[in-house]
Amino acid sequence: MACLVNSSAFAFSGISPLHSRSDSVSRRSNFPYRTPTTVSIKNMPSKQDALRFPPLCQHGGTTRQGRRKTLSPIKSMQDHEALPEGLKPELMPKHVAIILDGNRRWAKEKGLSMELGHLSGGRVIKNIAFLCNKWGVKVLSIFAFSTENWTRPKEEVDFLMGLFEEVGQTYMDEVTRYNVKISAIGDKSKLPEPLQELVATAEETTRGNTGLHLLVALNYSGRYDIMQATKSIAGKVKDGIFQVEDINEILFEKELKTGCAKFPNPDLLIRTSGEQRISNFYLWQLAYTEIFFSKKKFPDFNEEDFIEALSSFQKRERRYGGNK
């Protein structure tokens, strides 16, 4: 589940996590983590990306005459672009969740480093987020780093923590430009302090944005979410804020970390690499979610695959336990 994702989760080549850190953050952080690579997301190619869209990291450019040009703010969700042929706007999922699987295996098969696997997967996330924003999906959830991912080799965990911070800093202006709202969900208290500060800044900066709501699950698990919600409710009952009789599904959902989203429960869950399990992700929220399993490893998941998942979703009849 661990992948290159933070504020917008966008990158492709290798990385040196400290390269893009601002002086102010560097002075107060003394980061304990380093990576063996010397590549950076600053070096990602400027050509069209894996989903055939210009990289969103290009905040401007030059015309053939050499004059500087800038990107205009993204259209509102009400003005989203026409959908690919065969997809119906009234049947689009409001919330898409993705379990990013296969980054390391993809890299191993190609003789590449683990770092490049995560970076390649992150580039796919950038494009999926762009497509969601363009096609009117309201919420995109990314399972970036699970509570179980801490058991991975320290070198990999340190790499990911540094990468999350570099990506967040590098693309913060872009996230704002494209009207994306960021929420990091999970136990953020266990993240490195500089990353906690960056997450808090990203959430505050994008709080008023009205485009795609990107939920980045960092140090998250479904069991953790249910436990923290239960403890929160128990504490409020103890303090007399409400009574046991007041507890119902609506109240409980508000206490879950996804309660920050207008549409907290995914309509569609996508998992890549051929695995067919939910791996302690949204255990409560996935009760009536449609699931699409792709055999492709995540770095190979492209626009056509995403359209296939959306098309599969639109062909299904959702009965929610009743008859229609």
PDB file of C-alpha atoms in Angstrom, residues 60-70:
ATOM      1  CA  GLY A  60       3.837  27.719 -16.803  1.00  0.00           C
ATOM      2  CA  GLY A  61       5.920  27.558 -19.899  1.00  0.00           C
ATOM      3  CA  THR A  62       6.911  29.445 -22.986  1.00  0.00           C
ATOM      4  CA  THR A  63       5.170  29.899 -26.278  1.00  0.00           C
ATOM      5  CA  ARG A  64       6.925  29.379 -29.600  1.00  0.00           C
ATOM      6  CA  GLN A  65       7.597  33.115 -29.604  1.00  0.00           C
ATOM      7  CA  GLY A  66       9.351  32.764 -26.244  1.00  0.00           C
ATOM      8  CA  ARG A  67       6.735  34.654 -24.236  1.00  0.00           C
ATOM      9  CA  ARG A  68       5.925  33.341 -20.786  1.00  0.00           C
ATOM     10  CA  LYS A  69       2.527  31.735 -20.328  1.00  0.00           C
ATOM     11  CA  THR A  70       0.701  30.643 -17.203  1.00  0.00           C
TER      12      THR A  70
END
